[in-house]
CSV table of C-alpha atoms and ligand atoms in Angstrom, one decimal:
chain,number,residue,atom,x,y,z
A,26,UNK,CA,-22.6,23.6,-35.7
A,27,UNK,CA,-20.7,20.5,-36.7
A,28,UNK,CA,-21.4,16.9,-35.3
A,29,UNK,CA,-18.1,17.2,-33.2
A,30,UNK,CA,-18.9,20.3,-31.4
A,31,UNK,CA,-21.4,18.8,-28.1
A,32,UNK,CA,-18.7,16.3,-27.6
A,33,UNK,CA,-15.8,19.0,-27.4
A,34,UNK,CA,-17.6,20.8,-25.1
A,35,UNK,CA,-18.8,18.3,-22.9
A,36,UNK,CA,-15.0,17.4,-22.2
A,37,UNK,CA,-14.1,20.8,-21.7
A,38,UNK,CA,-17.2,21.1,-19.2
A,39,UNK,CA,-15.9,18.0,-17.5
A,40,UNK,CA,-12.6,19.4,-16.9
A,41,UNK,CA,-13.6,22.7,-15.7
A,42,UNK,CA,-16.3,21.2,-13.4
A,43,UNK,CA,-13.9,18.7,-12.0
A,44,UNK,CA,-11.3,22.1,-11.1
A,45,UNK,CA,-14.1,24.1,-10.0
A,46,UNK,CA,-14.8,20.8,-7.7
A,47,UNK,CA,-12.1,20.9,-6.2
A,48,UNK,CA,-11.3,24.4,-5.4
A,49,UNK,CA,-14.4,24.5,-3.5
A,50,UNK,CA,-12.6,21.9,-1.4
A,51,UNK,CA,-8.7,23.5,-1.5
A,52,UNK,CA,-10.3,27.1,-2.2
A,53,UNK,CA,-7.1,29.1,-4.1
A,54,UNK,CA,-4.0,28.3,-2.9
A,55,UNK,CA,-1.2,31.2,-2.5
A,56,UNK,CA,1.6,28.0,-3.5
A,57,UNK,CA,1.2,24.5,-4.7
A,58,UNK,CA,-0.7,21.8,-3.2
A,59,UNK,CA,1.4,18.8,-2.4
A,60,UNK,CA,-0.7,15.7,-3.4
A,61,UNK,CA,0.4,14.2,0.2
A,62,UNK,CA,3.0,16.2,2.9
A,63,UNK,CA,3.8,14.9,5.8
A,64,UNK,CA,3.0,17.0,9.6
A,65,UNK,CA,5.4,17.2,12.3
A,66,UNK,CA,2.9,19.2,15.2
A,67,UNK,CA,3.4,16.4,18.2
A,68,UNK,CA,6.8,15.7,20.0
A,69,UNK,CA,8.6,14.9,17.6
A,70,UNK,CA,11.4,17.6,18.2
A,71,UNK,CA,11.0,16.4,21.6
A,72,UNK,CA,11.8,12.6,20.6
A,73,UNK,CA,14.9,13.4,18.1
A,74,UNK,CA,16.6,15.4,19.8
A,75,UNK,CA,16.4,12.8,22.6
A,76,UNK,CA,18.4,10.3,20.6
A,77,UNK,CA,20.8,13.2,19.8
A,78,UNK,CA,21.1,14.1,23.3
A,79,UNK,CA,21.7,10.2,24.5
A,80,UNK,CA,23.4,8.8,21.1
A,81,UNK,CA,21.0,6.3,20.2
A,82,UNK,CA,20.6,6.6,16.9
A,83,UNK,CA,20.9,3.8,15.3
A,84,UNK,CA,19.6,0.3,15.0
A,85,UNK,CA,19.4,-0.3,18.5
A,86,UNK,CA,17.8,1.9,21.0
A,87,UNK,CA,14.1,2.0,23.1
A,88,UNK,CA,12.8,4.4,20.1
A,89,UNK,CA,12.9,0.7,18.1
A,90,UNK,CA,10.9,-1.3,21.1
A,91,UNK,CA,8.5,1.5,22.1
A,92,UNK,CA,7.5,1.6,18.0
A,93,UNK,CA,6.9,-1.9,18.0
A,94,UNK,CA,4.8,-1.9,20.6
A,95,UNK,CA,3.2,0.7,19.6
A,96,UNK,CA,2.0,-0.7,16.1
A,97,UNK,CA,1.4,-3.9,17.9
A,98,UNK,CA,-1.3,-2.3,20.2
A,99,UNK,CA,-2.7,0.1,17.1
A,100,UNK,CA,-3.0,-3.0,14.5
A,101,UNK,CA,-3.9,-5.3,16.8
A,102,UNK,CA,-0.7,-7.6,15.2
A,103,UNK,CA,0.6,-9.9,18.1
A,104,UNK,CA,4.3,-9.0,16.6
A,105,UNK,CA,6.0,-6.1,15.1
A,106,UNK,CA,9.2,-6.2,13.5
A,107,UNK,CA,10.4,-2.3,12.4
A,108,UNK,CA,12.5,-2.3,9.3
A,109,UNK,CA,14.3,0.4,7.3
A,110,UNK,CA,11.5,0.7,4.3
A,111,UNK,CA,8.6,-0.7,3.4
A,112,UNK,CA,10.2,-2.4,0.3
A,113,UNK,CA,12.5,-4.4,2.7
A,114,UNK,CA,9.5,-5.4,5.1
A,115,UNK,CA,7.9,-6.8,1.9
A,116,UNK,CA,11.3,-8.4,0.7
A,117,UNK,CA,11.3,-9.9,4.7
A,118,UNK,CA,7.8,-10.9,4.0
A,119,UNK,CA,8.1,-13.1,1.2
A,120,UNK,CA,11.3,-15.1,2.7
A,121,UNK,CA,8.9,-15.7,6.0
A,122,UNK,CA,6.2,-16.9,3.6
A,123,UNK,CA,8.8,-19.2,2.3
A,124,UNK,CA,9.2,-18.0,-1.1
A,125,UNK,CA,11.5,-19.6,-2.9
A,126,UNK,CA,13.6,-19.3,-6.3
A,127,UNK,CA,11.7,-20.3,-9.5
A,128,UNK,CA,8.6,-20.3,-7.6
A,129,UNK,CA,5.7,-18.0,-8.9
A,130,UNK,CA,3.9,-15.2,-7.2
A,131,UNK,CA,0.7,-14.2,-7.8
A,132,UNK,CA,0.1,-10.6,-7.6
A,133,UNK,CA,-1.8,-7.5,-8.8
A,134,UNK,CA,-1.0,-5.0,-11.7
A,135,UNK,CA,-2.2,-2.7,-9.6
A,136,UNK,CA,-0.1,-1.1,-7.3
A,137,UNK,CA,3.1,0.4,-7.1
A,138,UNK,CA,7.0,-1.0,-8.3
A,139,UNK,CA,7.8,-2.1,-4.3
A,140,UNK,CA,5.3,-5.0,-4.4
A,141,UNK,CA,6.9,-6.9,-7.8
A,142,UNK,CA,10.4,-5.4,-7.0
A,143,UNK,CA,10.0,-8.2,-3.8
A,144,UNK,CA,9.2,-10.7,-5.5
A,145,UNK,CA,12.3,-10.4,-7.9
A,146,UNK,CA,14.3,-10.1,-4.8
A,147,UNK,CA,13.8,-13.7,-3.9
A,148,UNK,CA,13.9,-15.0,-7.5
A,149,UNK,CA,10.5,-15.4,-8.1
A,150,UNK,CA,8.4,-14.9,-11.1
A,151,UNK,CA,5.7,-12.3,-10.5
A,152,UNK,CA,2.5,-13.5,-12.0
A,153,UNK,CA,0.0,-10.4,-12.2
A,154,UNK,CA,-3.9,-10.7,-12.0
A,155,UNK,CA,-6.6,-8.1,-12.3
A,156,UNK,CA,-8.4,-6.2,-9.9
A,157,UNK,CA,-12.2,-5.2,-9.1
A,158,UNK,CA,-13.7,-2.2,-8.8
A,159,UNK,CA,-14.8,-1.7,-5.8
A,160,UNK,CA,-11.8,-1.5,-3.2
A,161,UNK,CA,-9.5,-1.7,-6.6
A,162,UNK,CA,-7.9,-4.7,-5.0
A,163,UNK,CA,-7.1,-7.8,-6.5
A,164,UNK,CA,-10.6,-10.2,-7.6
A,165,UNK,CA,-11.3,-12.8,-5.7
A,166,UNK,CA,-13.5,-14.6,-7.9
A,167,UNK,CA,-11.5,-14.0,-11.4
A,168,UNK,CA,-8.7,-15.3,-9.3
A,169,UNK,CA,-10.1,-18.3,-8.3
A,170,UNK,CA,-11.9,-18.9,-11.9
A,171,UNK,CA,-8.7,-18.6,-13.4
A,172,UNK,CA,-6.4,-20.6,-11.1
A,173,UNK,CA,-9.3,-23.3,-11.9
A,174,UNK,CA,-8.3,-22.6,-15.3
A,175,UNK,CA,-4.5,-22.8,-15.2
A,176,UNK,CA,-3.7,-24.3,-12.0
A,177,UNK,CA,-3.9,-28.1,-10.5
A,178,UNK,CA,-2.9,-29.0,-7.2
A,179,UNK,CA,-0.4,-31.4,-6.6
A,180,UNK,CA,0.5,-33.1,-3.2
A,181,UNK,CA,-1.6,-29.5,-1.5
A,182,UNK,CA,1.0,-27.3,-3.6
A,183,UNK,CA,-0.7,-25.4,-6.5
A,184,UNK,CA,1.6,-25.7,-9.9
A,185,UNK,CA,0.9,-23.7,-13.0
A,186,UNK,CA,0.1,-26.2,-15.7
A,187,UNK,CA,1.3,-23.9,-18.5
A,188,UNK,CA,5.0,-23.3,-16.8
A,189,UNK,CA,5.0,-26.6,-14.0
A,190,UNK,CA,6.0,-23.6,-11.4
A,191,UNK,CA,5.0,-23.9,-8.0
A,192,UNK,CA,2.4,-20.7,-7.1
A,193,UNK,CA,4.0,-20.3,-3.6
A,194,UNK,CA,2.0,-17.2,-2.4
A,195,UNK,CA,-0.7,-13.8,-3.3
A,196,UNK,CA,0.0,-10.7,-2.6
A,197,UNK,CA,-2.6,-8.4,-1.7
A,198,UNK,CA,-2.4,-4.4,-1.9
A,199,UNK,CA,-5.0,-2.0,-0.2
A,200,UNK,CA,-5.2,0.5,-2.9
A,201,UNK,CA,-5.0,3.8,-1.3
A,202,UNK,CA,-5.6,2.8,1.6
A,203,UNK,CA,-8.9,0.7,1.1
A,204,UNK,CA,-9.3,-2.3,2.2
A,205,UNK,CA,-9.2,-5.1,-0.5
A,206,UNK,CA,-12.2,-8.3,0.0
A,207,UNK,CA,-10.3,-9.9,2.3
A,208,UNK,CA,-12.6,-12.7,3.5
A,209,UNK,CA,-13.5,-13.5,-0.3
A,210,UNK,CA,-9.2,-13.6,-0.9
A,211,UNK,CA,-8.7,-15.7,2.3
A,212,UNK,CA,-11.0,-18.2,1.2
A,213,UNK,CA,-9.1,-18.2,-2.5
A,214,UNK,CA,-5.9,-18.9,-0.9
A,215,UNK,CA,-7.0,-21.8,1.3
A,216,UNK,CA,-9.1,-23.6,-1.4
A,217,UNK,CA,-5.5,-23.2,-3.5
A,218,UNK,CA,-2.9,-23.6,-0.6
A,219,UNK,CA,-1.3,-20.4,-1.3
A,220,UNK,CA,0.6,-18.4,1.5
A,221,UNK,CA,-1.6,-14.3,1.9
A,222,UNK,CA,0.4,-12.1,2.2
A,223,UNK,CA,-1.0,-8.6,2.7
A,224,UNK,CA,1.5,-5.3,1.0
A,225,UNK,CA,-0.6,-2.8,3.6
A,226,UNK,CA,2.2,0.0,2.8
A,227,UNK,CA,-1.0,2.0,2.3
A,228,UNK,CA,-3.4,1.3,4.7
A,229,UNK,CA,-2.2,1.4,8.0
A,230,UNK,CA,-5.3,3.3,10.3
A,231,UNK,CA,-7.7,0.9,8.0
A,232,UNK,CA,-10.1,-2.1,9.2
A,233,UNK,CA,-11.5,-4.5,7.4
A,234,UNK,CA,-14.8,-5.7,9.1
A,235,UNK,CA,-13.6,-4.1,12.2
A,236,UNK,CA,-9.9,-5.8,12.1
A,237,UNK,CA,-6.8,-3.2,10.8
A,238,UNK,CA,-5.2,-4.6,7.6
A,239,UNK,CA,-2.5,-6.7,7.7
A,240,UNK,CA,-3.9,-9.7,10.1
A,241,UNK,CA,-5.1,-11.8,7.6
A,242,UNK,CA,-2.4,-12.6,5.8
A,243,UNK,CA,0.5,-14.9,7.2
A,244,UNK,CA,2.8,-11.8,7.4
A,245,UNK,CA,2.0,-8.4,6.4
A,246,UNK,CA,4.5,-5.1,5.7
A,247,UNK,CA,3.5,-1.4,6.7
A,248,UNK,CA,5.6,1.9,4.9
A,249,UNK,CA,6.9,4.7,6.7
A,250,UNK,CA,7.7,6.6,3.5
A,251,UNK,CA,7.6,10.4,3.6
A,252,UNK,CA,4.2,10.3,1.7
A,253,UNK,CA,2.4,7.8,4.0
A,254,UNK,CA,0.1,8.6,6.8
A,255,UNK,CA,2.4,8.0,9.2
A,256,UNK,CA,6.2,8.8,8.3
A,257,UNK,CA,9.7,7.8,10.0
A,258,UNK,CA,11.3,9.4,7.4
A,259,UNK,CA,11.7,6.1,5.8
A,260,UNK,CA,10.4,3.1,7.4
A,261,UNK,CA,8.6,-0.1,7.3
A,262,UNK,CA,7.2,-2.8,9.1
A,263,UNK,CA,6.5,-6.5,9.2
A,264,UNK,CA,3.2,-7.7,11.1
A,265,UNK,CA,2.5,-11.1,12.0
A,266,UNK,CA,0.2,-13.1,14.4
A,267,UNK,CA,2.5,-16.0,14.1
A,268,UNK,CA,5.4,-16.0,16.7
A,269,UNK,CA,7.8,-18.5,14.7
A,270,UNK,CA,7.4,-15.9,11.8
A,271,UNK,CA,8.2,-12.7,13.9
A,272,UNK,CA,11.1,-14.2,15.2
A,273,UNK,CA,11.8,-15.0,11.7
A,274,UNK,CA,11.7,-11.6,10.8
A,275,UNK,CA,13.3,-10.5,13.7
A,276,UNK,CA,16.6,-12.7,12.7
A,277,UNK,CA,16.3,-12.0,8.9
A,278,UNK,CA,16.3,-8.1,9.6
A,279,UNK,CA,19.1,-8.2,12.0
A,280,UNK,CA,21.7,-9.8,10.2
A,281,UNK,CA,20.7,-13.1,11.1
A,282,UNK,CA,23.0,-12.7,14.2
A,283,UNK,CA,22.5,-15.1,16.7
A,284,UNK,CA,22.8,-14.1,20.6
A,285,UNK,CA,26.4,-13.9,22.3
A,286,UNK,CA,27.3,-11.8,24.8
A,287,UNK,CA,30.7,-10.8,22.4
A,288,UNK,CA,31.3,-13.2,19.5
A,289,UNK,CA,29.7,-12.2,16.1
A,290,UNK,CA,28.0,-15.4,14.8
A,291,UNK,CA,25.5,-15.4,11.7
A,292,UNK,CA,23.8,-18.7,10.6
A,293,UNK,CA,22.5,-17.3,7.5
A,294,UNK,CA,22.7,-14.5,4.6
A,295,UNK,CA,20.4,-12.4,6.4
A,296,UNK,CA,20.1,-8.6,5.9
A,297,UNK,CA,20.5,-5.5,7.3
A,298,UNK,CA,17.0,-3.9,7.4
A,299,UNK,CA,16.6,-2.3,11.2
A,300,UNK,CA,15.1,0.7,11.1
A,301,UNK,CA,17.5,3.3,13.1
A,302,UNK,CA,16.6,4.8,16.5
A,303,UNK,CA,16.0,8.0,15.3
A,304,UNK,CA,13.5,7.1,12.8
A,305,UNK,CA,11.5,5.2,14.9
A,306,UNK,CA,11.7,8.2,18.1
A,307,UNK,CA,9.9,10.0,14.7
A,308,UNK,CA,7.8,7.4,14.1
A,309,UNK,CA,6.5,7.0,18.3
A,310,UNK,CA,5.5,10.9,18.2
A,311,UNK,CA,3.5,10.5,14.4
A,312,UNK,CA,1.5,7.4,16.3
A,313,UNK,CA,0.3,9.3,19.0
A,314,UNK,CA,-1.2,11.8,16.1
A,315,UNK,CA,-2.4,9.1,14.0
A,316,UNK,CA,-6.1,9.6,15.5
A,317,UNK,CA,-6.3,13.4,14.7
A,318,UNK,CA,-4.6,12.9,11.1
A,319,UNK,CA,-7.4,10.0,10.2
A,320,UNK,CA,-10.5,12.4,11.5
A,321,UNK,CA,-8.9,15.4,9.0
A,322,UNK,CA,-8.3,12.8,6.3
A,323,UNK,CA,-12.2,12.0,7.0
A,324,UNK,CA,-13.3,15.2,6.2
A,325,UNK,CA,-11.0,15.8,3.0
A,326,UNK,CA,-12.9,12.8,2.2
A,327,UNK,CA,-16.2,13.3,2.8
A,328,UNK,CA,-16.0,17.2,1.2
A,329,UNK,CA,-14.3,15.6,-2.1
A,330,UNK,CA,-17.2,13.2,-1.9
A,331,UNK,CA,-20.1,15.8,-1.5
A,332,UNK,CA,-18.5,18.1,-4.2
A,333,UNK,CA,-17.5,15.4,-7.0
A,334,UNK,CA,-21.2,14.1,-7.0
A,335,UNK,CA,-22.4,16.6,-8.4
A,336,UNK,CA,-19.9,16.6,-11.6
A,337,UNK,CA,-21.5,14.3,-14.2
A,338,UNK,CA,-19.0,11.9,-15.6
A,339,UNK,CA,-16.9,11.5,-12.4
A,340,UNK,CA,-17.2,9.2,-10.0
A,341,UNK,CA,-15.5,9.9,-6.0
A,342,UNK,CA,-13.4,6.6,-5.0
A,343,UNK,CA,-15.4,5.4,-1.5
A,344,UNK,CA,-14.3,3.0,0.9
A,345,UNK,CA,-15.6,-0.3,0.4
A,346,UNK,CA,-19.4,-1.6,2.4
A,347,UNK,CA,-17.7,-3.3,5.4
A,348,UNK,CA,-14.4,-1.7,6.0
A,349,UNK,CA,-13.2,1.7,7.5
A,350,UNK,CA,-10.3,3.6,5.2
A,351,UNK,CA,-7.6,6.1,6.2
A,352,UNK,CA,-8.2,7.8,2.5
A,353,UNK,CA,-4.7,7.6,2.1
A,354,UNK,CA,-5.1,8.9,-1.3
A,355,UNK,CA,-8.5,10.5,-2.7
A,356,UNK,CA,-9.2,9.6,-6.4
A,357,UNK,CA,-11.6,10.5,-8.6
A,358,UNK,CA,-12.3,8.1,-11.4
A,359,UNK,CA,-13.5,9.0,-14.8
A,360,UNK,CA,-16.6,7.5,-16.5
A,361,UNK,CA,-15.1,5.0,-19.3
A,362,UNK,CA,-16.6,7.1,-21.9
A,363,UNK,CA,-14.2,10.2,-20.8
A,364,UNK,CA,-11.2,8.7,-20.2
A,365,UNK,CA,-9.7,10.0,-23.1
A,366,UNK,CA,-9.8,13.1,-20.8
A,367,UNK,CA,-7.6,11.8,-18.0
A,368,UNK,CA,-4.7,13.7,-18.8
A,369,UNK,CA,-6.5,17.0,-19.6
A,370,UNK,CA,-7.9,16.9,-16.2
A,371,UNK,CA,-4.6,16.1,-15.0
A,372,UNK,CA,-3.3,19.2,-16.8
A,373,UNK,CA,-6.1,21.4,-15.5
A,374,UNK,CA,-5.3,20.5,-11.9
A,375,UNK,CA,-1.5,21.0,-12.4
A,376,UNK,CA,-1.9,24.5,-14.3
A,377,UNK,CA,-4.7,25.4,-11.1
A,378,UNK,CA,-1.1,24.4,-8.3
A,379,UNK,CA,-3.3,21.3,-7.3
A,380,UNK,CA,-0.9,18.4,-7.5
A,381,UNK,CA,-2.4,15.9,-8.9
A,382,UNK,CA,-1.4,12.7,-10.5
A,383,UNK,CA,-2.4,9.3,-12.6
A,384,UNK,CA,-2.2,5.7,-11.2
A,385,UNK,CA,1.0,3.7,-11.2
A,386,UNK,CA,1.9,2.7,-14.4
A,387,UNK,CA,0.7,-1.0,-14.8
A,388,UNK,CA,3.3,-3.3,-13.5
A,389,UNK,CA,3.3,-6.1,-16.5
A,390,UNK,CA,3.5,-2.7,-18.9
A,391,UNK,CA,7.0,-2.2,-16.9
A,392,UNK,CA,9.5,-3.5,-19.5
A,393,UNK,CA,11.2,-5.7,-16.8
A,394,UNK,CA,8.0,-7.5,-16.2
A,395,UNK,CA,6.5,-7.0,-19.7
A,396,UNK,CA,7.3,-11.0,-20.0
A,397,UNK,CA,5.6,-12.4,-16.9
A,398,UNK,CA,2.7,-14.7,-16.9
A,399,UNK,CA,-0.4,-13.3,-16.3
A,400,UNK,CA,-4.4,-13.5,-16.7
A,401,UNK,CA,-6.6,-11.0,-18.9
A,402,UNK,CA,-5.8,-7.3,-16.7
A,403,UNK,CA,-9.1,-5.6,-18.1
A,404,UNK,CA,-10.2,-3.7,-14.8
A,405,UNK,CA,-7.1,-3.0,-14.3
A,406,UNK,CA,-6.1,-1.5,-17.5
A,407,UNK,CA,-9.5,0.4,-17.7
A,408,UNK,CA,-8.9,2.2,-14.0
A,409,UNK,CA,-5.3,2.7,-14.7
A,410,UNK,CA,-6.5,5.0,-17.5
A,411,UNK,CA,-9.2,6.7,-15.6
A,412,UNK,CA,-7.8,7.3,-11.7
A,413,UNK,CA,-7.0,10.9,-10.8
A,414,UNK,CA,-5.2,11.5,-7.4
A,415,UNK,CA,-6.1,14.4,-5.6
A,416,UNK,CA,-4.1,16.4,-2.7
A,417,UNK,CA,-4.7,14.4,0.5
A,418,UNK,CA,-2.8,15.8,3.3
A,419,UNK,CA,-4.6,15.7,6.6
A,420,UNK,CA,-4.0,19.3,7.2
A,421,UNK,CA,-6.3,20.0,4.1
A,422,UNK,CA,-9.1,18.3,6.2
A,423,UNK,CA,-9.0,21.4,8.7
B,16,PLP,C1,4.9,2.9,-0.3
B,16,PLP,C2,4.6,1.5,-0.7
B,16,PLP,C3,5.5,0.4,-0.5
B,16,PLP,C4,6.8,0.6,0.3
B,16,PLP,O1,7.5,1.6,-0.1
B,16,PLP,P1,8.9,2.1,0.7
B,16,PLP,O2,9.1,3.4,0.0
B,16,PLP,O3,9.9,1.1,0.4
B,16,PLP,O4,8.6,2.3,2.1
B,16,PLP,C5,5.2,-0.8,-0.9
B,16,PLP,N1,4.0,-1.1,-1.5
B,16,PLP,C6,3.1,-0.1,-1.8
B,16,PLP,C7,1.8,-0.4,-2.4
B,16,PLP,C8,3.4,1.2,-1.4
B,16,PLP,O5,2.5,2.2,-1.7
């Protein structure tokens, strides 16, 4: 035997016990498993066709208000503004948190293209930091050690030293769905002035110490994307506790069209993010499911969990002590000594019609953010090289 050959084969024994892992979960599938499908088994047929029926389809229509509300009373966010994507709910975000051009925007590396892409929209320079690894969300205390470190604040604004920028705002991201150290993050932004902002495209059935995401941060944005919990199709939101801001939001997503019984006035550039009628009738009948989808997502969970801790090498992604995650998105992270075997797990799964898939590429490794300032990404790079995704769909949770 040759020095290499215990290595090889504990790789190889990695991969196989991580496939064998989870078809005890997904058993053998007859076709592939989608790593996250939507489920349309409430009224909404019933809702649709109701907007066919009475032609309200579009951006107007009781669909709109009823969704609203809804969210309002599920997230326990005092307003609700419905918008056609999560991206533009995020964009809506950052011109309520008064983001402006040439400002910079502190943000994590982690998470995917909509969160930076937002900040672009508003001519602002993203500015990435790293994450920790328990809720994979961004780190409070390496923030706040390096703003002490790069950062000086002048007349309560907080300027970069190295570029004189203004750091307006941080954006936040719930990585798959689990709830990021808000308290510790809150704190950070107060002791530096900066505007919170929370991108809670992922977490929308999660609580953090008993509150659902998105109400600690001035304004917040949900996603309705096909692949989310809930789905309009495509669909977003922006939460708020802050009724200056909601009516903000409300004017910035509605053409900023101010009210006349005829004449079409606009005091602004505003934009033209409403979410249609028929989206949100989709949207009302995947709320009143929301409840069962969570328990199944539970129990995908909690059988990933059981299984994956008995693979040596592998570790099962939890949700953080203290909060309460919909497991949007199950992941499996590698032991740093096996990532080198990310991609043959990835492979394995694939060739086994189990979809799953890596992290988002890095956002400052994107080459039209290669350039932006940012601190030492180190978590981020290691867990970026290490995250497996796993097939999450509630109805997998039987
Ligand atoms: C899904 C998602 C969004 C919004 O995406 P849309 O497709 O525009 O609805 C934003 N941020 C994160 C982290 C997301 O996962």
């Amino acid at each position: 035997m040759t020095a290499m050959a215990p290595a090889k084969r504990s790789g190889f024994a990695l991969v196989n016990d991580v496939v064998a892992a989870v078809r005890d979960v997904l058993g053998r599938p007859s076709s592939a498993v989608a790593l996250h499908e939507p489920e349309f088994a409430g009224r909404e047929w019933q809702y649709v066709k109701e907007c066919l029926d009475t032609g309200w389809v579009s951006s107007v229509g009781s669909y709109v208000d009823r969704f609203e509300r809804d969210l309002s009373a599920y997230t326990g966010a005092a307003h609700v503004i419905a918008t056609s994507n999560g991206t533009s709910a995020l964009h809506t975000c950052l011109l309520c948190a008064g983001v402006r051009a040439g400002d910079e925007v502190l943000l994590p590396t982690l998470t995917f293209i909509a969160t930076a892409n937002a900040v672009s929209y508003v001519a602002a320079t993203p500015h990435f930091v790293d994450s920790e690894p328990v809720s994979l969300g961004v780190d409070a205390a390496k923030l706040d050690a390096y703003l002490r470190d790069i950062a000086r604040l002048d007349d309560g604004v907080c300027v970069n030293r190295q570029t004189g920028a203004p750091i307006r705002a941080l954006v936040v991201m719930h990585v798959f769905g689990h709830p990021a150290d808000l308290d510790r993050l809150d704190e950070v932004t107060r002791r530096w002035r900066l505007v919170l902002v929370e991108d809670a495209a992922e977490s929308l059935g999660s609580s953090y110490h008993g509150r659902h995401t998105g109400n600690v941060g001035l304004v917040s944005a949900l996603s309705f994307n096909g692949n989310k919990v809930v789905t309009t199709g495509g669909g977003g939101a922006v939460l708020t506790n802050d009724a200056a801001l909601g009516r903000r939001a409300k004017h910035l997503t509605t053409t900023a069209r101010t009210p006349h019984r005829w004449s079409f006035l606009h005091d602004e550039v505003g934009y033209n993010y409403r979410l249609p009628n028929l989206n949100a009738a989709l949207g009302c009948a995947q709320l009143e499911r929301l409840p069962s989808m969570l328990e199944r997502k539970r129990a995908l969970a909690a059988r990933y969990e059981r299984v994956l801790a008995k693979v040596e090498g592998v570790e099962f992604l939890r949700e953080p002590p203290g909060t309460l995650s919909n497991y949007w998105l199950n992941a499996v992270v590698l032991d740093a000594a096996h990532a080198t075997l990310r991609d043959s797990v990835l492979a394995a799964l694939n060739d086994a019609t189990y979809m799953a898939r890596p992290v988002w590429t890095l956002m400052h490794k994107l080459p039209m953010y290669s350039g932006c300032p940012r601190m030492d990404l180190d978590l981020a790079e290691s867990m970026e090289a290490r995250i497996v995704n796993l097939p999450s769909s509630a109805r997998l949770g039987v």
